[in-house]
Every structure is written in structure tokens, then in C-alpha cells.
Coordinates of C-alpha atoms in Angstrom, one line a residue:
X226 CA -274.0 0.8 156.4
X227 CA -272.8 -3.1 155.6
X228 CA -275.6 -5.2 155.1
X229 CA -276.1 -7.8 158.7
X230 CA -275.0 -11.1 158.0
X231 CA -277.8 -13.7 158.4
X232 CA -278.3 -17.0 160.3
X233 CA -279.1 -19.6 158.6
X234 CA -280.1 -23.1 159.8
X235 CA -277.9 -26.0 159.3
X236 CA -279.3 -28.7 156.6
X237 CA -278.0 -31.5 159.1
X238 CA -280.6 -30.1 161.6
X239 CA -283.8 -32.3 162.6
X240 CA -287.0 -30.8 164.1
X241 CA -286.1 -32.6 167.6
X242 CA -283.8 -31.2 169.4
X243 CA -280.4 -31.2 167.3
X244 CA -280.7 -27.8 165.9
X245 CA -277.8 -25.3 165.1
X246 CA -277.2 -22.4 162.7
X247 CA -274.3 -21.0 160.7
X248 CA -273.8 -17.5 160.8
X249 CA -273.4 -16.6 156.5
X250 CA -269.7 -15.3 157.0
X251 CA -268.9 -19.0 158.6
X252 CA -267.5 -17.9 161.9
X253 CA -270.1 -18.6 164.2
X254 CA -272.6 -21.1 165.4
X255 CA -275.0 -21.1 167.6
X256 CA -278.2 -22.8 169.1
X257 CA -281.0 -22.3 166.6
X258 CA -283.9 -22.7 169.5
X259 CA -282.0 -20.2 171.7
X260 CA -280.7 -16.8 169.3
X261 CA -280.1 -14.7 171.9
X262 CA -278.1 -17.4 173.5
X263 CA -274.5 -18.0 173.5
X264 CA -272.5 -18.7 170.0
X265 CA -269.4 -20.5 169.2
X266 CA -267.5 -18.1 167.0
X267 CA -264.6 -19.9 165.3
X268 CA -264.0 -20.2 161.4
X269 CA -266.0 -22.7 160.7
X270 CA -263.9 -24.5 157.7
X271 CA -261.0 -24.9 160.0
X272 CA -263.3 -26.5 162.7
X273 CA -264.8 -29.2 160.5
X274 CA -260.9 -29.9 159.3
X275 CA -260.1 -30.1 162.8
X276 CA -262.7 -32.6 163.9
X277 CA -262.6 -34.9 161.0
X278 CA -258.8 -35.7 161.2
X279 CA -259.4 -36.1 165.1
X280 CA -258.1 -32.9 166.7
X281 CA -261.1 -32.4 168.4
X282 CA -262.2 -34.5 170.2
X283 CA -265.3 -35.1 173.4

């Protein structure tokens, strides 16, 4: 059996209310006040390339 991969919490993340966690493998985010909530699954990498030469934008 493969070990689980584990969440951890981003080191951008305050204690108010801007919270989010990286899955370990970098292909997920999600919510770190809601963990049973809905995550964003995407490789990670790619989506932080993405946003800073403007792809994504609001």
C-alpha cells in the first residue's frame, strides 16, 4: 500500500481568513478551514506559470 500524500498549509497563508493547502504531489489545493470541502486539482507549477505571465486572469 503507497503511503497517502499529505496536505500541507501554504507559507503565504495568514491566520485570518486567506488560508489554502498544497496537496505534497502539487496537484491539488484546497481550502485549509474546510478539508472535506471542494479542491482545485491542477498541477500546481503550471498554474503559478500561468498566472504570473497573465493567462489567468479574475
Amino acid at each position: 500500500m503507497s503511503p497517502r500524500p499529505t496536505w500541507r498549509k501554504s507559507t503565504r497563508s495568514t491566520n485570518d481568513q486567506s488560508c489554502v493547502e498544497v496537496l505534497g504531489t502539487l496537484t491539488a489545493l484546497r481550502d485549509s478551514k474546510n478539508t472535506t470541502g471542494p479542491t482545485l486539482t491542477t498541477h500546481i507549477p503550471t498554474l503559478i506559470t500561468a498566472i504570473k505571465s497573465g493567462h489567468v486572469t479574475n
